[in-house]
Each structure stands twice: as structure tokens, then as C-alpha cells.
XYZ file of C-alpha atoms in Angstrom:
501
model
C -22.362 0.520 -15.782
C -22.659 3.647 -13.656
C -19.102 4.975 -13.194
C -20.165 6.589 -9.908
C -21.347 3.303 -8.415
C -19.117 1.442 -5.994
C -17.329 -1.602 -7.366
C -18.305 -4.955 -5.825
C -15.244 -4.870 -3.538
C -15.548 -1.292 -2.294
C -17.131 -0.262 1.005
C -18.284 3.281 1.617
C -16.627 5.316 4.326
C -19.788 5.258 6.430
C -20.285 1.502 6.138
C -16.592 0.776 6.767
C -16.722 2.847 9.942
C -19.912 1.127 11.096
C -18.805 -2.469 10.550
C -15.262 -1.657 11.695
C -16.552 -0.377 15.029
C -18.782 -3.448 15.337
C -15.831 -5.742 14.680
C -13.575 -3.930 17.152
C -16.335 -4.124 19.775
C -16.673 -7.867 19.170
C -12.916 -8.416 19.380
C -12.595 -6.373 22.567
C -15.412 -8.376 24.202
C -13.734 -11.603 23.077
C -10.362 -10.591 24.525
C -11.891 -9.349 27.777
C -13.746 -12.627 28.322
C -11.228 -15.105 26.921
C -10.479 -16.587 30.352
C -14.173 -17.512 30.749
C -14.126 -19.630 27.598
C -12.804 -23.135 27.107
C -9.327 -23.333 25.623
C -10.817 -25.441 22.831
C -14.215 -26.930 22.139
C -12.753 -30.332 21.313
C -14.902 -30.531 18.212
C -13.762 -32.972 15.555
C -12.670 -31.790 12.077
C -15.885 -33.317 10.740
C -17.963 -31.300 13.204
C -16.152 -28.089 12.287
C -16.621 -28.841 8.590
C -20.337 -29.239 9.216
C -20.483 -25.881 11.005
C -18.612 -24.085 8.218
C -20.754 -25.874 5.634
C -19.975 -26.561 1.986
C -22.025 -24.141 -0.103
C -20.818 -23.266 -3.599
C -19.209 -19.900 -4.247
C -22.145 -17.464 -4.430
C -23.011 -15.937 -7.768
C -23.903 -12.655 -6.091
C -21.975 -10.947 -3.327
C -23.088 -10.578 0.282
C -23.068 -7.767 2.812
C -19.662 -7.305 4.506
C -21.496 -6.698 7.793
C -23.192 -10.101 7.597
C -19.991 -11.837 6.507
C -17.913 -10.394 9.361
C -20.575 -11.163 11.968
C -20.757 -14.764 10.789
C -17.004 -15.315 10.688
C -16.502 -13.593 14.064
C -18.927 -16.000 15.721
C -17.288 -18.915 13.915
C -13.765 -18.045 15.037
C -14.626 -16.974 18.577
C -16.713 -20.080 19.276
C -14.827 -22.831 17.431
C -11.101 -22.040 17.644
C -8.234 -23.222 19.800
C -7.541 -20.106 21.853
C -3.792 -19.699 22.260
C -4.443 -16.434 24.099
C -6.257 -18.321 26.871
C -4.436 -18.230 30.248
C -4.464 -22.055 30.394
C -3.022 -22.584 26.922
C 0.394 -24.172 27.518
C 0.697 -26.181 24.307
C 3.447 -25.891 21.735
C 5.075 -22.450 21.535
C 2.526 -19.913 20.369
C 2.170 -16.932 22.646
C -0.873 -14.969 23.630
C -0.953 -12.222 20.953
C -0.653 -8.574 21.869
C -3.842 -6.595 21.149
C -1.783 -3.729 19.698
C -0.271 -6.247 17.284
C -3.747 -7.213 16.109
C -4.594 -3.571 15.453
C -1.263 -3.123 13.678
C -2.145 -6.001 11.352
C -5.346 -4.176 10.390
C -3.364 -1.030 9.618
C -0.725 -2.966 7.665
C -3.398 -4.670 5.574
C -5.130 -1.362 4.877
C -1.976 0.269 3.481
C -0.837 -3.071 1.981
C 2.801 -2.296 1.124
C 4.850 -4.934 -0.677
C 7.980 -5.016 1.473
C 10.060 -6.688 -1.210
C 11.595 -3.531 -2.612
C 12.170 -0.092 -1.155
C 10.373 1.742 -3.935
C 7.253 -0.347 -3.232
C 7.365 0.194 0.528
C 9.469 3.182 1.558
C 8.042 3.614 5.069
C 7.475 -0.093 5.687
C 11.049 -0.927 4.685
C 12.466 1.540 7.203
C 10.155 0.202 9.913
C 11.327 -3.351 9.211
C 14.968 -2.255 9.334
C 14.361 -0.643 12.704
C 12.408 -3.658 13.964
C 15.254 -6.020 13.064
C 17.726 -3.671 14.743
C 15.623 -3.612 17.916
C 15.312 -7.407 17.975
C 19.066 -7.743 17.569
C 19.742 -5.227 20.341
C 17.178 -6.799 22.655
C 19.005 -10.126 22.483
C 22.588 -8.866 22.721
C 23.294 -9.080 18.981
C 23.291 -5.360 18.239
C 25.723 -5.619 15.303
C 23.588 -8.219 13.467
C 21.186 -7.554 10.605
C 18.510 -9.581 8.844
C 14.834 -9.636 7.965
C 11.401 -10.724 9.126
C 10.007 -14.039 7.889
C 6.943 -16.137 8.656
C 8.329 -18.164 11.558
C 10.950 -20.562 12.864
C 11.098 -22.865 9.861
C 11.666 -20.003 7.446
C 14.145 -18.241 9.725
C 16.167 -21.420 10.117
C 15.855 -22.237 6.405
C 17.275 -18.816 5.592
C 20.252 -19.382 7.876
C 20.731 -22.877 6.423
C 20.818 -21.572 2.841
C 23.179 -18.742 3.750
C 25.477 -21.320 5.341
C 25.318 -23.657 2.365
C 26.159 -20.853 -0.058
C 28.962 -19.507 2.124
C 30.648 -22.870 2.681
C 30.064 -24.578 -0.678
C 32.980 -24.649 -3.120
C 33.083 -22.188 -6.010
C 30.769 -23.131 -8.835
C 27.926 -24.450 -6.697
C 25.648 -21.475 -7.443
C 25.856 -22.140 -11.192
C 26.480 -25.882 -11.289
C 24.336 -26.887 -8.315
C 25.149 -29.565 -5.771
C 26.394 -31.857 -8.522
C 29.302 -29.452 -9.009
C 30.497 -30.096 -5.443
C 33.069 -32.893 -5.273
C 32.408 -33.647 -1.594
C 29.099 -34.345 0.169
C 28.147 -31.503 2.494
C 27.111 -32.556 6.017
C 25.690 -30.734 9.028
C 25.510 -31.381 12.776
C 22.882 -30.887 15.469
C 21.795 -32.505 18.702
C 19.047 -35.089 18.840
C 16.931 -32.428 20.576
C 16.904 -30.179 17.493
C 13.590 -29.267 15.868
C 12.495 -31.139 12.738
C 13.099 -28.076 10.540
C 16.591 -29.413 9.837
C 15.148 -32.541 8.226
C 12.836 -30.490 6.052
C 15.677 -28.155 5.053
C 18.009 -31.021 4.164
C 15.331 -32.625 1.998
C 14.101 -29.472 0.284
C 17.529 -27.962 -0.373
C 19.151 -30.977 -1.934
C 21.369 -32.515 0.733
C 19.051 -35.275 1.897
C 18.560 -36.482 5.454
C 21.700 -38.631 5.222
C 23.621 -35.349 5.461
C 22.430 -34.781 9.033
C 24.574 -35.959 11.912
C 22.334 -36.302 14.979
C 24.665 -35.852 17.946
C 23.828 -37.397 21.317
C 22.923 -35.157 24.212
C 24.428 -35.057 27.663
C 22.601 -34.632 30.951
C 20.191 -31.712 30.557
C 19.503 -32.377 26.856
C 22.551 -30.374 25.694
C 24.662 -31.436 22.748
C 27.669 -33.611 23.609
C 30.632 -31.488 22.470
C 33.079 -34.410 22.477
C 30.736 -36.450 20.300
C 30.310 -33.449 17.990
C 34.044 -33.012 17.559
C 34.526 -36.732 16.952
C 31.777 -36.783 14.295
C 33.320 -33.821 12.459
C 36.776 -35.405 12.487
C 35.403 -38.714 11.209
C 33.554 -37.055 8.341
C 36.597 -35.038 7.327
C 38.786 -38.132 7.324
C 36.203 -39.796 5.066
C 36.422 -36.978 2.538
C 33.131 -35.241 3.417
C 32.576 -31.490 3.785
C 31.288 -30.411 7.231
C 29.671 -27.002 6.720
C 27.165 -26.273 9.499
C 26.580 -26.842 13.214
C 23.254 -25.921 14.810
C 23.085 -24.920 18.455
C 19.838 -24.782 20.412
C 19.057 -21.751 22.532
C 16.015 -23.328 24.125
C 15.074 -26.630 22.482
C 11.363 -27.069 21.861
C 10.890 -30.173 24.014
C 12.588 -29.122 27.245
C 13.955 -25.572 26.802
C 17.577 -26.741 27.117
C 20.350 -24.377 25.984
C 23.444 -25.878 24.366
C 26.973 -24.836 25.315
C 27.079 -22.207 22.578
C 30.620 -21.105 23.329
C 31.946 -24.650 22.957
C 30.078 -25.118 19.667
C 31.524 -21.840 18.400
C 35.039 -23.091 19.156
C 34.428 -26.273 17.147
C 33.060 -24.248 14.223
C 36.067 -21.920 14.215
C 38.495 -24.847 14.398
C 36.946 -26.655 11.424
C 35.756 -23.633 9.409
C 32.036 -24.351 9.728
C 29.040 -22.029 9.853
C 27.546 -21.659 13.340
C 23.767 -21.270 13.381
C 21.714 -20.878 16.563
C 18.063 -21.843 16.694
C 16.793 -19.394 19.298
C 13.291 -19.223 17.835
C 11.761 -19.933 21.229
C 14.341 -19.362 23.943
C 16.506 -16.432 22.860
C 14.329 -13.678 24.426
C 15.232 -15.090 27.858
C 18.783 -13.857 27.263
C 17.690 -10.335 28.215
C 17.173 -11.452 31.820
C 20.376 -10.616 33.755
C 20.241 -13.864 35.742
C 20.093 -15.965 32.542
C 22.462 -14.032 30.287
C 25.449 -16.255 31.081
C 23.578 -19.326 29.831
C 23.572 -17.795 26.345
C 27.292 -17.047 26.439
C 28.899 -17.647 23.055
C 25.927 -16.625 20.959
C 27.762 -13.555 19.674
C 30.065 -15.952 17.823
C 27.130 -17.291 15.778
C 27.028 -16.573 12.057
C 23.222 -16.627 12.080
C 20.473 -16.735 14.691
C 16.740 -17.441 14.427
C 14.221 -15.787 16.750
C 10.417 -15.779 16.551
C 8.610 -12.699 17.887
C 5.359 -14.680 17.687
C 6.719 -17.122 20.260
C 8.043 -15.339 23.355
C 7.654 -11.681 22.386
C 3.852 -11.932 22.312
C 3.330 -10.855 18.686
C 0.492 -12.215 16.548
C 1.311 -14.831 13.938
C 3.194 -14.757 11.604
C 6.447 -13.206 12.784
C 9.865 -14.851 12.636
C 13.283 -13.238 12.212
C 16.693 -14.307 10.942
C 19.699 -12.363 12.190
C 23.143 -12.683 10.568
C 26.499 -11.376 11.639
C 27.332 -10.292 8.078
C 24.273 -9.606 5.890
C 26.362 -9.880 2.725
C 25.922 -13.648 3.129
C 22.179 -13.218 2.662
C 22.718 -11.272 -0.555
C 25.151 -13.895 -1.809
C 22.530 -16.582 -1.225
C 19.379 -14.830 -2.415
C 20.064 -11.785 -4.592
C 19.252 -11.875 -8.291
C 18.824 -8.942 -10.688
C 16.328 -9.626 -13.483
C 16.105 -6.880 -16.101
C 12.427 -6.287 -15.353
C 13.217 -5.222 -11.761
C 13.544 -1.466 -11.940
C 14.873 -1.179 -8.403
C 17.913 0.755 -7.239
C 20.312 -1.949 -6.092
C 23.560 -0.004 -6.080
C 22.977 2.457 -3.248
C 23.945 0.603 -0.023
C 21.598 2.800 1.997
C 18.596 1.427 0.099
C 17.268 -1.900 1.363
C 15.456 -4.175 -1.090
C 14.393 -7.113 1.032
C 13.819 -9.456 -1.899
C 17.626 -9.695 -2.070
C 17.895 -11.007 1.495
C 15.511 -13.960 1.637
C 13.284 -16.436 -0.158
C 10.309 -14.137 -0.770
C 9.945 -11.443 -3.397
C 6.436 -10.283 -2.507
C 6.425 -9.719 1.243
C 3.689 -8.556 3.586
C 4.190 -5.893 6.235
C 4.614 -8.323 9.164
C 7.151 -6.027 10.816
C 4.519 -3.479 11.861
C 2.905 -5.623 14.572
C 6.350 -6.457 15.971
C 7.455 -2.810 15.833
C 4.328 -1.656 17.674
C 4.487 -4.418 20.308
C 8.170 -3.781 21.022
C 7.427 -0.101 21.575
C 4.455 -0.749 23.839
C 6.254 -3.297 26.049
C 9.861 -2.055 26.021
C 12.907 -3.873 27.363
C 11.836 -3.567 31.009
C 8.372 -4.825 30.173
C 9.800 -7.897 28.460
C 12.045 -8.623 31.430
C 8.956 -8.592 33.631
C 6.769 -10.706 31.321
C 9.400 -13.323 30.440
C 10.489 -13.587 34.067
C 6.863 -14.125 35.068
C 6.418 -16.952 32.540
C 9.534 -18.676 33.866
C 8.258 -18.385 37.441
C 4.933 -19.913 36.380
C 6.729 -22.883 34.785
C 8.831 -23.340 37.929
C 5.686 -23.195 40.059
C 4.193 -25.990 37.968
C 7.328 -28.078 38.526
C 7.209 -27.446 42.277
C 3.536 -28.354 42.516
C 4.235 -31.550 40.592
C 7.045 -32.370 43.034
C 4.632 -31.999 45.928
C 1.825 -34.085 44.430
C 2.052 -37.868 45.028
C 0.393 -38.582 41.672
C 2.644 -36.422 39.522
C 6.236 -36.959 38.464
C 8.161 -33.833 37.424
C 10.707 -34.633 34.708
C 12.428 -31.452 33.448
C 12.328 -27.694 33.934
C 14.153 -25.207 31.703
C 13.199 -21.618 30.863
C 9.391 -21.603 30.662
C 8.987 -25.302 29.810
C 8.095 -27.921 32.407
C 7.553 -31.593 31.634
C 5.836 -34.036 33.942
C 3.932 -37.322 34.015
C 0.818 -38.570 35.709
C 1.881 -41.487 37.882
C -0.862 -43.275 39.860
C -0.225 -43.355 43.598
C -0.638 -47.149 43.592
C 2.169 -47.349 41.043
C 3.302 -50.823 40.064
C 3.191 -50.423 36.315
C 5.734 -50.747 33.518
C 7.234 -47.766 31.718
C 5.276 -48.770 28.632
C 2.053 -48.666 30.626
C 2.892 -45.227 32.013
C 3.729 -43.953 28.535
C 0.441 -45.223 27.138
C -1.468 -43.821 30.115
C 0.047 -40.358 29.726
C -0.538 -40.336 25.992
C -4.177 -41.226 26.563
C -4.411 -38.569 29.274
C -2.945 -35.893 27.011
C -5.479 -36.695 24.294
C -8.294 -36.346 26.829
C -6.915 -33.062 28.185
C -6.575 -31.583 24.703
C -10.164 -32.505 23.806
C -11.534 -31.473 27.199
C -10.750 -27.782 26.774
C -10.002 -26.953 30.417
C -6.244 -26.819 29.928
C -4.137 -27.414 26.829
C -0.709 -29.065 26.961
C 1.454 -30.835 24.399
C 3.865 -33.756 24.729
C 7.574 -34.506 24.875
C 9.408 -37.835 24.819
C 12.422 -37.657 27.154
C 14.726 -40.652 27.569
C 11.929 -42.885 26.346
C 9.351 -41.401 28.721
C 6.150 -39.939 27.274
C 5.586 -36.671 29.157
C 3.021 -33.946 29.428
C 4.698 -30.704 28.354
C 3.694 -27.196 29.424
C 5.300 -24.242 27.662
C 4.210 -20.944 29.163
C 4.663 -17.975 26.823
C 1.471 -16.311 27.930
C 1.082 -12.888 29.516
C -2.372 -13.835 30.848
C -1.299 -16.880 32.901
C -1.458 -16.427 36.670
C -0.663 -18.614 39.686
C -4.286 -19.704 39.989
C -4.172 -20.993 36.409
C -1.171 -23.165 37.258
C -2.781 -24.436 40.465
C -6.035 -25.202 38.649
C -4.102 -26.913 35.833
C -2.505 -29.290 38.343
C -5.913 -30.099 39.821
C -7.279 -30.811 36.334
C -4.336 -33.037 35.378
C -4.637 -35.109 38.560
C -8.429 -35.358 38.370
C -8.436 -36.385 34.723
C -5.456 -38.670 35.292
C -7.376 -40.579 37.939
C -10.431 -40.823 35.697
C -8.509 -41.997 32.641
C -6.496 -44.472 34.706
C -9.588 -45.938 36.360
C -11.408 -46.301 33.041
C -8.378 -47.899 31.480
C -7.944 -50.310 34.404
C -11.581 -51.427 34.074
C -11.131 -51.924 30.347
C -7.992 -53.986 30.946
C -9.755 -56.197 33.516
C -12.707 -56.690 31.166
C -10.398 -57.615 28.293
C -8.577 -60.106 30.552
C -11.861 -61.753 31.575
C -12.973 -61.948 27.943
C -9.697 -63.531 26.880
C -9.843 -66.057 29.732
C -13.333 -67.147 28.680
C -12.535 -67.553 25.006
């Protein structure tokens, strides 16, 4: 083998520059024209599999230029585009272009942000990023780390709570060493991460107390207090209450101050799931709605939701980071890392991962580009767009607005000649949503509110404008009429067939 020859994975400086420029040109054209594309092609998984193909792994390598051209076309032409101005589904924001470039830079340097010695600059950037996120949301004294998203941020808070509130001996003896069953509390509007956490981390779903909600989808504080008292009288160990700072279905914010008081009274950990909604706390007119959050022991926030960062980027913030070290820190002899100097941060001690990518860089760069004032403007705009959708639904005889909180609006298509059952309306709206998602003109998700199946629009998108909202309403009504008419004909035909049999 010629020692001067490039290895199969290397690319020369000239070729890297050439294909890099080509890729950046393709990406810039894609971003510039994203509003002209369909939100999704509606292709089935089988169709996508056919496009990707199923060739065996090649024996010989291929040109990076050819590979990148092929995969660019594949992704641009066959993806769900969450950066599209009419993407209102789930809670994935339009990604900042500077964040995409930052990901390229992070991958090129490729630091392992698990230990300071492996990532000296990246570790300091992550520390600063976490500090900025905490300050942005009124939690300037909190500390934490970046994780992949909401599940992992909430899991981290859950495990810190379990370790902090479990009796002595649990870390060595496990849950079997605890003489009382540990139980936790959350509203029925809480995200399913709590079920996954309870299963994966040994408590089981029977440990979850699902508390009823009051008007506005907020946790019923009286019911919470009663549930805690009942469990204590039955010899159980209440250890955690979860408050929602913007639930994923409707955007509702719990009475965080009241939850904090219950947690203090009964010595429980207070965790806030603000993965979606917490950035809205920086708006002066909404700050009071988040009152009490500074009493939380831990808080989850996802920069890839409402801070417009590319996936993956979640964050867990804790009032006292020593709880993270108590939960996650181990010191194997083969780790030659300085763990005694408090000024040195080794992130493997603070969370579930040891090897960690440099996800902080895209957040760090986006925060600097936008700034606090920029976020006030962008988040305020998204909220106004959601309110506009609600208002337009109020004014349309074939739409029924249901809820509006933060940047989430829920509504239903309701035929103007309405004389149908709730079950019929639920089935009609579910069928309509499926058609809208496949159609590619606008993309919404669903929410079930008080038994009503609703269309749900969550706007965390810096590209969405008033015309997109107005056009979305026109699409919903047009497709609603079409789906309803087709369904009515099918129902009549089925009735005739049954009568003749």
C-alpha cells in the first residue's frame, strides 16, 4: 500500500471544498424555495422504501460527490418539511440556518463532550449555553446540561428526583431496598414521557397518579393534595410532582406556584415540563403565567422546539446541580479525568450519556444570532398567528374553535348542516386529519379534548405568515367539505346495500 495515498475515508482539500460548496448551494436553494414545496409528499413507507432501494453494501466505495448529490435529492424531495411555513404539526420548529452550519462545524471538530479533557472548548461553550438558556427563562441560578430532547430532559429530572427522595441504601440496594412504594403525580394532560420513565426506571405505571384537570386543562390542586394525603396515609412514599408549562395538546400552563406549595408541604421534588412552552416566559405580558417556576427543583426545556434550533437539542436545568452528580456520577479507575477541581466540568457525571456529541454549538450560535429581543419578537409572532387561526375559526360557520393557549390552537371541522353525533364528528375530523397530512398542503396533528377529536395547530415556525394561516383555513374547510361529502355518499350507499340484503 502506498503510504502517500489517501485512505478510503479521506477527501482531499480540493475535493472537500468543491463538494462542500455544491452541498451548501443545494441547501441554500432548498431553504430559499421551501415555501414553494409541499409540506410532505404523502408517499407511503413502501413507496419511500422503493425509492431508497435495497442494494447490498457495496464492495467498493463510491464518490462522495455522487453520494451527497443522491442523498440531497432524496431528502429534499421525499421528506416531511418541518421548516415549511404551513407545518403546524407536533412541536418541531423550523430550524435556524446558522444552527445547520454549526452542526457541520461541530461534526468536523467532533469533540466528545463527556469529559473536559476530551472537549475543552466545547465544554465551556455548553456551560455558557446552559447559562444563557437559564437566564433567558428567568432561572439564572440554575445549571444543567444539553440532552437529545424532551424525553431525555424529563428522564434526567425524574432520576435526579428519585435519587434525592429515595431512602438511604437505594443506590446500592436498588428499589427493593426501599420499604415504601414511591409514587409520583401529574395532570392527565402530561406528556407520555412519564409513563416511559416509570416503566424504564423501575417504578411501573401503577406509581403514576393521573390528577384530573380543571377548566383550561390545568391540574386540579385540591385533587392533587387529596391524592398525596391518601397515599401517605396508605404508607406510600410521594416523591415527585410534575407541572406543565405548556402542555403538548393545548399549551395550558399549570398553577406552578400552587404545585410548589404542595411539594414544600409534603417534601416532594417539583419538576416542570417546559419543553415546549417555557420560552414564552420571556414575554413580559406572559411572565406572570409562569409564576412559581423558580421554586422548581428541575425544569426541562427544548431549544429544538420553540427556540428554532435544529434537532436534537433538549436541556435539563436544576436548582442544585449536586443532585445530578448524586444521580449519575461514577468514577471507574480507567477514567483518567480530573474530578476534584470544581471548576472543571465533566458532563458524563451529570447525565445518562458518557460519550456526548457537541449539540450545544448550534444552540449557542442560534442564541447569539437571535438574542433576547429577537426571541421576544419571534415567539410573540407565533402566538399571534395561533390566535389569528382561532379568530378565523370563530368566524367560519364550518369550523369550531376549541382551545387557544400560547401558540397552540385546536379546532374541529363541523359541517354547516350539522345534525350529527359527537362520535360522527370525531370520526369525520380524524378522517379529515389523515387526508390533510397526506395531502401536503398544510400539516396539522390532533388532540383529544373532553372526548372531542380536534385538529391541532402548533406554530413554532419563524416562516409562518398571516397568509399561511388564512390559506390553511381555506384548505381545512375545502377538504372538510370534500371528505364529509364523500363519507356521506359512502354511508348512504352502505345503508342501501344493507336494506337490500
